[in-house]
Coordinates of N, CA and C in Angstrom, one line a residue:
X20 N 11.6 29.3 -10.1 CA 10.2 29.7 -9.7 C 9.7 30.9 -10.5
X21 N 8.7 30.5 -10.6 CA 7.8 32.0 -11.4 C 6.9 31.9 -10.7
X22 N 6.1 33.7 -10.8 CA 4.5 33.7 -10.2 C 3.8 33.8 -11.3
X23 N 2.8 33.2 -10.9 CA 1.6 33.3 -12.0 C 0.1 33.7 -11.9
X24 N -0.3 33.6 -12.6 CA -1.7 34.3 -12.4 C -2.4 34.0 -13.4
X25 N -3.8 33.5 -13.6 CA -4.7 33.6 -15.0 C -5.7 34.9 -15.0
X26 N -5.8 35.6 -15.9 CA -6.5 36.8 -15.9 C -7.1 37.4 -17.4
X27 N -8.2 38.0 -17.6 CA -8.6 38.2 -18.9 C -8.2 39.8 -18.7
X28 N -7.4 40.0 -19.8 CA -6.8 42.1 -19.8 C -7.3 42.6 -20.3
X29 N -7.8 43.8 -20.2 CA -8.6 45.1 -20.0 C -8.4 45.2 -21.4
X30 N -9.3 45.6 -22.6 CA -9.0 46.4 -24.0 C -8.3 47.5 -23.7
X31 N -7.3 48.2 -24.4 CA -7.0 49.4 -24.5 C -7.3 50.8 -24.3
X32 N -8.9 50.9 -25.0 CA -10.0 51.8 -25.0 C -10.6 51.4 -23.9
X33 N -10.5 50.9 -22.9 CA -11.3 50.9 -21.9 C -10.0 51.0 -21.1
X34 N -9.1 50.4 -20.7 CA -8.0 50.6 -19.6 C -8.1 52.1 -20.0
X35 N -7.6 52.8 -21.0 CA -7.6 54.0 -21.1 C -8.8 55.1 -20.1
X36 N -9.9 55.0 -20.5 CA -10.7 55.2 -19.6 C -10.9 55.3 -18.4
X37 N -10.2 54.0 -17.8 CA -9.8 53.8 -16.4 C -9.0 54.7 -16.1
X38 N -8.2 55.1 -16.8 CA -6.6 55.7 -16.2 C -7.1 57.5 -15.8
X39 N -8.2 57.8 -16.5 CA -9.1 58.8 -15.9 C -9.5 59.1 -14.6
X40 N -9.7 58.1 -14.0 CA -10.6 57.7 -12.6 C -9.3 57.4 -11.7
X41 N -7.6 57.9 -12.3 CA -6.8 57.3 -11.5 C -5.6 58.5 -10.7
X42 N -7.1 59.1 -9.8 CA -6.4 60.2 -9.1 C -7.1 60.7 -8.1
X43 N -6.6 61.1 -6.9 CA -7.5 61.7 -5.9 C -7.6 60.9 -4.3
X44 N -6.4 60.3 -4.5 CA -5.8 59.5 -3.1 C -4.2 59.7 -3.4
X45 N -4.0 60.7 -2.5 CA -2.4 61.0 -1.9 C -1.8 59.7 -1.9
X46 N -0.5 58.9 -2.5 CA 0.3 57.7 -2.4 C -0.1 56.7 -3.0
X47 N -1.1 57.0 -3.6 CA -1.6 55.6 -4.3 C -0.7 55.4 -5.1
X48 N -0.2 54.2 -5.2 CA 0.6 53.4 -6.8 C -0.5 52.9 -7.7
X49 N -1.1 53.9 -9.0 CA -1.8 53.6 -9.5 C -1.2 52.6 -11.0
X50 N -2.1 52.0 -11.3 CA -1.8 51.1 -11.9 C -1.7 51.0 -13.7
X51 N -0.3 51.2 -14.2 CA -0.4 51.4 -15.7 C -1.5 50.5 -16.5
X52 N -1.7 50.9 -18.0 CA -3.1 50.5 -18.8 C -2.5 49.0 -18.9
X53 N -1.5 48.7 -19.4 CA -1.0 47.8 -19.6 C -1.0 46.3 -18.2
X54 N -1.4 47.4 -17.2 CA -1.2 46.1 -15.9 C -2.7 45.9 -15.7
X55 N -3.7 46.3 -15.9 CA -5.0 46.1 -16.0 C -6.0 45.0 -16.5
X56 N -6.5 44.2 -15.6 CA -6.8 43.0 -16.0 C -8.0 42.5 -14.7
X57 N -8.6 41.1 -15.1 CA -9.9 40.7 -13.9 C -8.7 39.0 -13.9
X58 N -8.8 39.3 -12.4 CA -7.6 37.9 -12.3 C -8.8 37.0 -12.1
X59 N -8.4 35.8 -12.7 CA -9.7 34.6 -12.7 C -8.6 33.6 -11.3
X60 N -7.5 33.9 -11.3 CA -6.9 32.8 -10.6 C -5.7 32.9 -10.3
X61 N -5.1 33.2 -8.8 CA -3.6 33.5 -8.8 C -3.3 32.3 -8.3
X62 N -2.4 31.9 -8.9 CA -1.8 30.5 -8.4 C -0.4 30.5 -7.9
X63 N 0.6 31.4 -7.3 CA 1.3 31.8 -6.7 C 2.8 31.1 -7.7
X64 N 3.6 31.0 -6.7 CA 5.4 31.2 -6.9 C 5.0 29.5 -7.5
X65 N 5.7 28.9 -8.7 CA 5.8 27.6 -9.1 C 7.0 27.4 -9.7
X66 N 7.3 25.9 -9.2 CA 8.4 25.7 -10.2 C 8.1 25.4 -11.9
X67 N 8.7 25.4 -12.4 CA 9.2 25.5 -13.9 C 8.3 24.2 -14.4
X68 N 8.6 22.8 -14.0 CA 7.3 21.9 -13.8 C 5.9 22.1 -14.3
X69 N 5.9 22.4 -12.6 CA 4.3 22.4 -12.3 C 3.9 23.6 -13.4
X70 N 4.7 24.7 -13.3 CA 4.2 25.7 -14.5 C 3.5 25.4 -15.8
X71 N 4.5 24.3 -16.4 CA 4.4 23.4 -17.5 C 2.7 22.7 -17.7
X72 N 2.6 22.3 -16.2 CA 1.3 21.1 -16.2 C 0.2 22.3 -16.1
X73 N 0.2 23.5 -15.5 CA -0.5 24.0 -15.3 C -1.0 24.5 -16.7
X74 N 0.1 24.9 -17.4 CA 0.0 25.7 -19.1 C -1.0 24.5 -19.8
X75 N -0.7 23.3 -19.4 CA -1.6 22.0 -20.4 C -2.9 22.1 -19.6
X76 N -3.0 22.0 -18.8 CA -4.8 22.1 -18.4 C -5.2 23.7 -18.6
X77 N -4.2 24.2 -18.5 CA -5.4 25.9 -18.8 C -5.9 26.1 -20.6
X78 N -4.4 25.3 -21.0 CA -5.1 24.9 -22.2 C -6.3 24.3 -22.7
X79 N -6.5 23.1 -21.9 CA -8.2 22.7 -22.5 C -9.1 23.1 -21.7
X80 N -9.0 24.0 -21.6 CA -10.7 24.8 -20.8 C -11.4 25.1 -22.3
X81 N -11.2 26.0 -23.1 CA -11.9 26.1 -24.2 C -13.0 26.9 -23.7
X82 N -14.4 27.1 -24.2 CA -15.6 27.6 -24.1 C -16.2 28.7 -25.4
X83 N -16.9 29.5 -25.1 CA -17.3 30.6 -26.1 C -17.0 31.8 -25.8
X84 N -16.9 32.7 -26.5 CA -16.5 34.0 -26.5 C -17.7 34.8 -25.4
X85 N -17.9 35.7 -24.2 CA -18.7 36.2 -24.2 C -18.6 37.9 -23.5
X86 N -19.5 38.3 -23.3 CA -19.6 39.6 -22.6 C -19.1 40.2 -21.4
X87 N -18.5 41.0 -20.6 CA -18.3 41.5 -19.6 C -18.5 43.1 -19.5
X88 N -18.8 43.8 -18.2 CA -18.9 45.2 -17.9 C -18.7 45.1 -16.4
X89 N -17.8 46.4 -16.1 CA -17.3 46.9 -15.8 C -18.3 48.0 -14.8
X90 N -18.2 47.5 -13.8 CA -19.2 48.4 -13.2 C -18.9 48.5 -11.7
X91 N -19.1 49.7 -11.5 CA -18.7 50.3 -9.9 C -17.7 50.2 -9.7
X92 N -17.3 50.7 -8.0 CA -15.7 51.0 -7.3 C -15.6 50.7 -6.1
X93 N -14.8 50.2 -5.5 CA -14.7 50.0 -4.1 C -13.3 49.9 -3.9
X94 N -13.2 49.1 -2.3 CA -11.6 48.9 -1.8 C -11.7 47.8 -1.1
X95 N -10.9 47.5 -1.1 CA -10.3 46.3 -0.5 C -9.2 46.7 1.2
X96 N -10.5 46.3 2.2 CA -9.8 46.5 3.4 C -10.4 47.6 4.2
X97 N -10.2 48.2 5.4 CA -10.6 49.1 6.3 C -10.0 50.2 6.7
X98 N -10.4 51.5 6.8 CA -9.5 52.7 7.7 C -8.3 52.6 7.1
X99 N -7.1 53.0 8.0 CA -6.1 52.8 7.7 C -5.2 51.0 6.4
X100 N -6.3 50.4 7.0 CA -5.7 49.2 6.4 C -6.6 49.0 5.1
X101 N -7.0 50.2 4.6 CA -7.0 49.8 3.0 C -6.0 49.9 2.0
X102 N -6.1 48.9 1.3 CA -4.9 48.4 0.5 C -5.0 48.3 -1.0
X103 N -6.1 48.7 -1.2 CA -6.7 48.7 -3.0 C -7.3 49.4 -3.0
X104 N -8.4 50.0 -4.6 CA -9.2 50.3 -4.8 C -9.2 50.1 -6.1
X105 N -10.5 49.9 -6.7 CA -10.9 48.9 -7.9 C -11.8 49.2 -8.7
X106 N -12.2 48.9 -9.9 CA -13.1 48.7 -10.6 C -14.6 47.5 -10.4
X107 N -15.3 47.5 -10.3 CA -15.9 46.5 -9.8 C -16.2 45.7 -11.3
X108 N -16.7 44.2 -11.3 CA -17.2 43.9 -12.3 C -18.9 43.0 -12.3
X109 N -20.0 43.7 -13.1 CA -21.0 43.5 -13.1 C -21.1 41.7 -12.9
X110 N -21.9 41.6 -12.2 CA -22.7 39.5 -12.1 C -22.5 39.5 -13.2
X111 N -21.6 37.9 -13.7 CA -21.4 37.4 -14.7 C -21.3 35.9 -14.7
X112 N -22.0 35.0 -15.2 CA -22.2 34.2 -15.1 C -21.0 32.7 -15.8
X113 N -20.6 34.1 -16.8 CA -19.3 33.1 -18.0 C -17.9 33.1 -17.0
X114 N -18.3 34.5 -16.8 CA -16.6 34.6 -15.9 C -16.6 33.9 -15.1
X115 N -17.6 33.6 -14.1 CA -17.5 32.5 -12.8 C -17.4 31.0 -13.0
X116 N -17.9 30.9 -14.5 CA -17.5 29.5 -15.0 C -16.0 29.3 -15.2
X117 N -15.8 30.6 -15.9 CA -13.9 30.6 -16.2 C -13.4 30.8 -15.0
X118 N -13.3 31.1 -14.2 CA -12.7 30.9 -13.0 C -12.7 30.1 -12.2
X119 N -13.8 29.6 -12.5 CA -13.9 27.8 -11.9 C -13.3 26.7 -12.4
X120 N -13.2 27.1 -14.0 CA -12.7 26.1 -14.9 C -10.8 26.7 -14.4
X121 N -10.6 27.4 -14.1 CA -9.2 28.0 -13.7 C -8.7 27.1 -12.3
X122 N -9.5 27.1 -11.3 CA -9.4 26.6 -10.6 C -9.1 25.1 -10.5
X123 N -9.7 24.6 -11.3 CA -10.1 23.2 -11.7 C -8.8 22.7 -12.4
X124 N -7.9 23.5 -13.5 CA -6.9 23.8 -13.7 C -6.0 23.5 -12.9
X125 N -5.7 24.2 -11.9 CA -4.6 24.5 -11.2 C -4.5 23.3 -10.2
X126 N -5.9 22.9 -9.7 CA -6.2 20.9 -8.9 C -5.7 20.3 -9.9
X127 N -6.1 20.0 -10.9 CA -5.2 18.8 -11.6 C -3.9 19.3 -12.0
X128 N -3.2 20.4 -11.8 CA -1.8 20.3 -11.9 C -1.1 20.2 -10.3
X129 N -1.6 20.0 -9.5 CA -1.1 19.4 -8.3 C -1.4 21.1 -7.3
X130 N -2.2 21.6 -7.3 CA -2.0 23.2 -6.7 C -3.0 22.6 -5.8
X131 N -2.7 23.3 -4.2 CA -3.8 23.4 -3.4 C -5.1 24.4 -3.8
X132 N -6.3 24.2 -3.4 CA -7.5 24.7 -3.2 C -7.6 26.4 -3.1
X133 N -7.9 27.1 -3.6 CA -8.1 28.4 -3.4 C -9.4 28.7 -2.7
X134 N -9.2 29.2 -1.3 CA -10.3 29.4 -0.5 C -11.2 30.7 0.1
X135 N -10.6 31.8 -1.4 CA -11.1 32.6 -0.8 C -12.1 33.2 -1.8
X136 N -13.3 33.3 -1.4 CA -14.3 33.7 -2.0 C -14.0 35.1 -3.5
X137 N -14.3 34.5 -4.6 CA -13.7 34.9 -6.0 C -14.7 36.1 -5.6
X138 N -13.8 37.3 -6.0 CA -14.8 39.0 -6.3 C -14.1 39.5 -7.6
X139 N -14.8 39.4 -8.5 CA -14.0 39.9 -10.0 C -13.8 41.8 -9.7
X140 N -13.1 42.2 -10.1 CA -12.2 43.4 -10.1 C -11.6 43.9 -11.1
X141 N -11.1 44.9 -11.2 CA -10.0 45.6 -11.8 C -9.0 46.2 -10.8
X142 N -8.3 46.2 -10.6 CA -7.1 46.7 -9.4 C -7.0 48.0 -10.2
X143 N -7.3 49.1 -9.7 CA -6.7 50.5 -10.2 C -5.4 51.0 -9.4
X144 N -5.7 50.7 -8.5 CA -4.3 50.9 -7.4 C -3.6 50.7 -5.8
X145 N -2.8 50.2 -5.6 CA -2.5 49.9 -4.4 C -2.0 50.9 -3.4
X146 N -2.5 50.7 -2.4 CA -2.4 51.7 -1.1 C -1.5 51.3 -0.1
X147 N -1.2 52.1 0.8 CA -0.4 51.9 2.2 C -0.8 53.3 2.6
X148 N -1.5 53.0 3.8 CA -1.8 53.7 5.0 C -2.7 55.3 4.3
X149 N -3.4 55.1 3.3 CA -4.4 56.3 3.1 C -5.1 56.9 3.8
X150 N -5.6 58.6 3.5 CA -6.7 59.2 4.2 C -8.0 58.4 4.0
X151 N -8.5 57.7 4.4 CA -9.8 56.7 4.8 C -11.0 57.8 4.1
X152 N -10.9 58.8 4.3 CA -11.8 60.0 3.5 C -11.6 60.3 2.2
X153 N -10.4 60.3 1.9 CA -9.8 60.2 0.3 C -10.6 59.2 0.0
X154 N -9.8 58.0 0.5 CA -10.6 56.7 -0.3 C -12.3 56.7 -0.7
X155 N -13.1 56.9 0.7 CA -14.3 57.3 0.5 C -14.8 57.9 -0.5
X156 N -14.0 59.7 -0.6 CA -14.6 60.2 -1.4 C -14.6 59.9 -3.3
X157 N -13.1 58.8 -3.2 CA -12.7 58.6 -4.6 C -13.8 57.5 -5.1
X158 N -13.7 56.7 -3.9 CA -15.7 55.7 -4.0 C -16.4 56.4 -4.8
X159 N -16.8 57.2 -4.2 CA -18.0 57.7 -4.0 C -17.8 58.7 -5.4
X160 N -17.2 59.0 -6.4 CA -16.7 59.6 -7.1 C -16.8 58.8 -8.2
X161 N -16.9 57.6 -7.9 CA -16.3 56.8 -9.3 C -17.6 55.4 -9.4
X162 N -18.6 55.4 -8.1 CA -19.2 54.4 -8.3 C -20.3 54.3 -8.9
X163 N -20.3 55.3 -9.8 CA -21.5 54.8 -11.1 C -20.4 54.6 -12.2
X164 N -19.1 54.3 -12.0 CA -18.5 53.8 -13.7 C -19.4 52.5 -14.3
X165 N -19.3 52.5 -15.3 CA -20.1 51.5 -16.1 C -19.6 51.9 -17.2
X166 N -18.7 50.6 -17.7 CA -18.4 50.5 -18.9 C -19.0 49.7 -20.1
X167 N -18.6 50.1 -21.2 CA -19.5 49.3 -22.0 C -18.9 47.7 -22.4
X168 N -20.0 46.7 -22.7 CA -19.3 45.3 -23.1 C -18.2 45.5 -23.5
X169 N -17.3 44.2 -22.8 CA -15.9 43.9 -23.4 C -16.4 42.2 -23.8
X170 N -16.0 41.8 -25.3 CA -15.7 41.1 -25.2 C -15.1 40.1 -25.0
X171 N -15.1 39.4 -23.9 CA -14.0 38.3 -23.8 C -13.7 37.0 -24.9
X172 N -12.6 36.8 -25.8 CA -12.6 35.8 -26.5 C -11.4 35.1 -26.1
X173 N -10.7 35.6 -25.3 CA -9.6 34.7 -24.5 C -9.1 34.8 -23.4
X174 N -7.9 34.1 -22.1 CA -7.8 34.5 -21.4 C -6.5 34.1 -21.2
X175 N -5.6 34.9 -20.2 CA -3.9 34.4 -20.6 C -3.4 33.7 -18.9
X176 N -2.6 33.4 -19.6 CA -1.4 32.8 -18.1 C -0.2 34.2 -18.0
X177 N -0.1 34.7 -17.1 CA 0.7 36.1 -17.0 C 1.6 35.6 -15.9
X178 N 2.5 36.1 -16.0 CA 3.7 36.5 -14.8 C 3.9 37.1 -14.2
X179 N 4.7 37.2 -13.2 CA 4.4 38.5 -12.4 C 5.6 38.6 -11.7
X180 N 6.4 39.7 -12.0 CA 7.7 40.3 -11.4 C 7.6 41.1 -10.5
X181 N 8.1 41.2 -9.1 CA 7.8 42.5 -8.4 C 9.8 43.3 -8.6
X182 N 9.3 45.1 -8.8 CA 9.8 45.7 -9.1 C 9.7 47.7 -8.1
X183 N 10.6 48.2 -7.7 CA 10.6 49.0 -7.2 C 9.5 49.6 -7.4
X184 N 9.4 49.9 -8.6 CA 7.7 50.7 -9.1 C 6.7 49.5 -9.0
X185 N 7.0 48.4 -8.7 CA 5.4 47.5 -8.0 C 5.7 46.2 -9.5
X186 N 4.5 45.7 -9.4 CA 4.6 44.3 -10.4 C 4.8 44.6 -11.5
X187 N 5.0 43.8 -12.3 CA 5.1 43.8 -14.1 C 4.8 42.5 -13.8
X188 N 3.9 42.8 -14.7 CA 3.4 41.4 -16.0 C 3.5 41.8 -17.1
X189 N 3.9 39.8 -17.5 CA 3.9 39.7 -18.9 C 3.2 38.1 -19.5
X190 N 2.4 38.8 -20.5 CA 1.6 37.4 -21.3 C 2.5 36.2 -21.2
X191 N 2.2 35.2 -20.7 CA 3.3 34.0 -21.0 C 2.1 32.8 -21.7
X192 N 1.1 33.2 -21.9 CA 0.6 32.2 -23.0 C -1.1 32.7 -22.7
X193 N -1.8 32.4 -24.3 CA -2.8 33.3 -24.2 C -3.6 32.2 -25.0
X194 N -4.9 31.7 -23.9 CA -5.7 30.4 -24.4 C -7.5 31.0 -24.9
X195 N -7.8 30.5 -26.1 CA -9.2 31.3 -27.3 C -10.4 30.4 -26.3
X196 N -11.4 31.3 -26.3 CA -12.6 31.1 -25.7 C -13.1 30.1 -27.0

């Protein structure tokens, strides 16, 4: 079994940038430049197989290269039960195609339906049980980020290991816009 995930990763010079904005909530596990990424599609634990079928249809999506930015902050979850906080990503019209075209992917390799309403992101870091005021004020601190265009000319199939210090990913195949 592997986990998997499709996701387009952050440029360098901009994860960098991020990693600025990655302080000011007691316990956060914030998240290295390298784990930074807008997930188009988690497709969970698969066997080795279906992994296989899934790598051939992510392969023919294809499309064109286009624009993305990086804009605003929020969290994922309530009071005590927030559990993220993020980068937001500006309405984008290509990414929602590629994440559809991901999804569409993952049905013809035999995956159930993904039903929960797509919010593109950056994950900056995962929480358990924060000051609800920290989080606030780190919002509120960070939600005019606006980054400049990235652009996207490809998107990968990643892995995903969990590890005492939290996930690792690694590229396991990287398909050209």
């Amino acid at each position: 079994m592997v986990r998997l995930f499709s996701a387009v990763a952050i440029p360098a010079e901009i994860a960098h940038a991020l990693t600025k904005r990655q302080q000011g909530i007691d316990g956060a596990r914030w998240r290295p430049v390298e784990s930074l990424h807008v997930t188009l599609r988690f497709f969970g634990d698969l066997q080795e197989n279906v992994a296989r079928d899934l790598d051939t249809e992510l392969a023919q999506i294809g499309g064109a290269p286009f624009d993305l930015v990086l804009e605003g902050a929020g969290a994922f979850g309530e009071g005590r039960d927030i559990h993220a906080v993020w980068a937001g990503v500006a309405e984008n019209d290509e990414l929602r195609r590629l994440a559809k075209a991901c999804e569409g992917a993952a049905r013809r390799a035999g995956l159930k339906p993904e039903h929960r309403h797509y919010r593109p992101h950056v994950t900056l870091a995962y929480l358990r049980n924060p000051d609800p005021g920290a989080v606030a004020q780190w919002i509120q601190a960070n939600n005019l980020l606006k980054s400049p265009p990235i652009c996207v000319e490809s998107f990968g199939l990643f892995s995903s290991r969990q590890t005492k210090e939290g996930s690792v990913y690694r590229l396991e195949a990287e398909y050209p816009l």
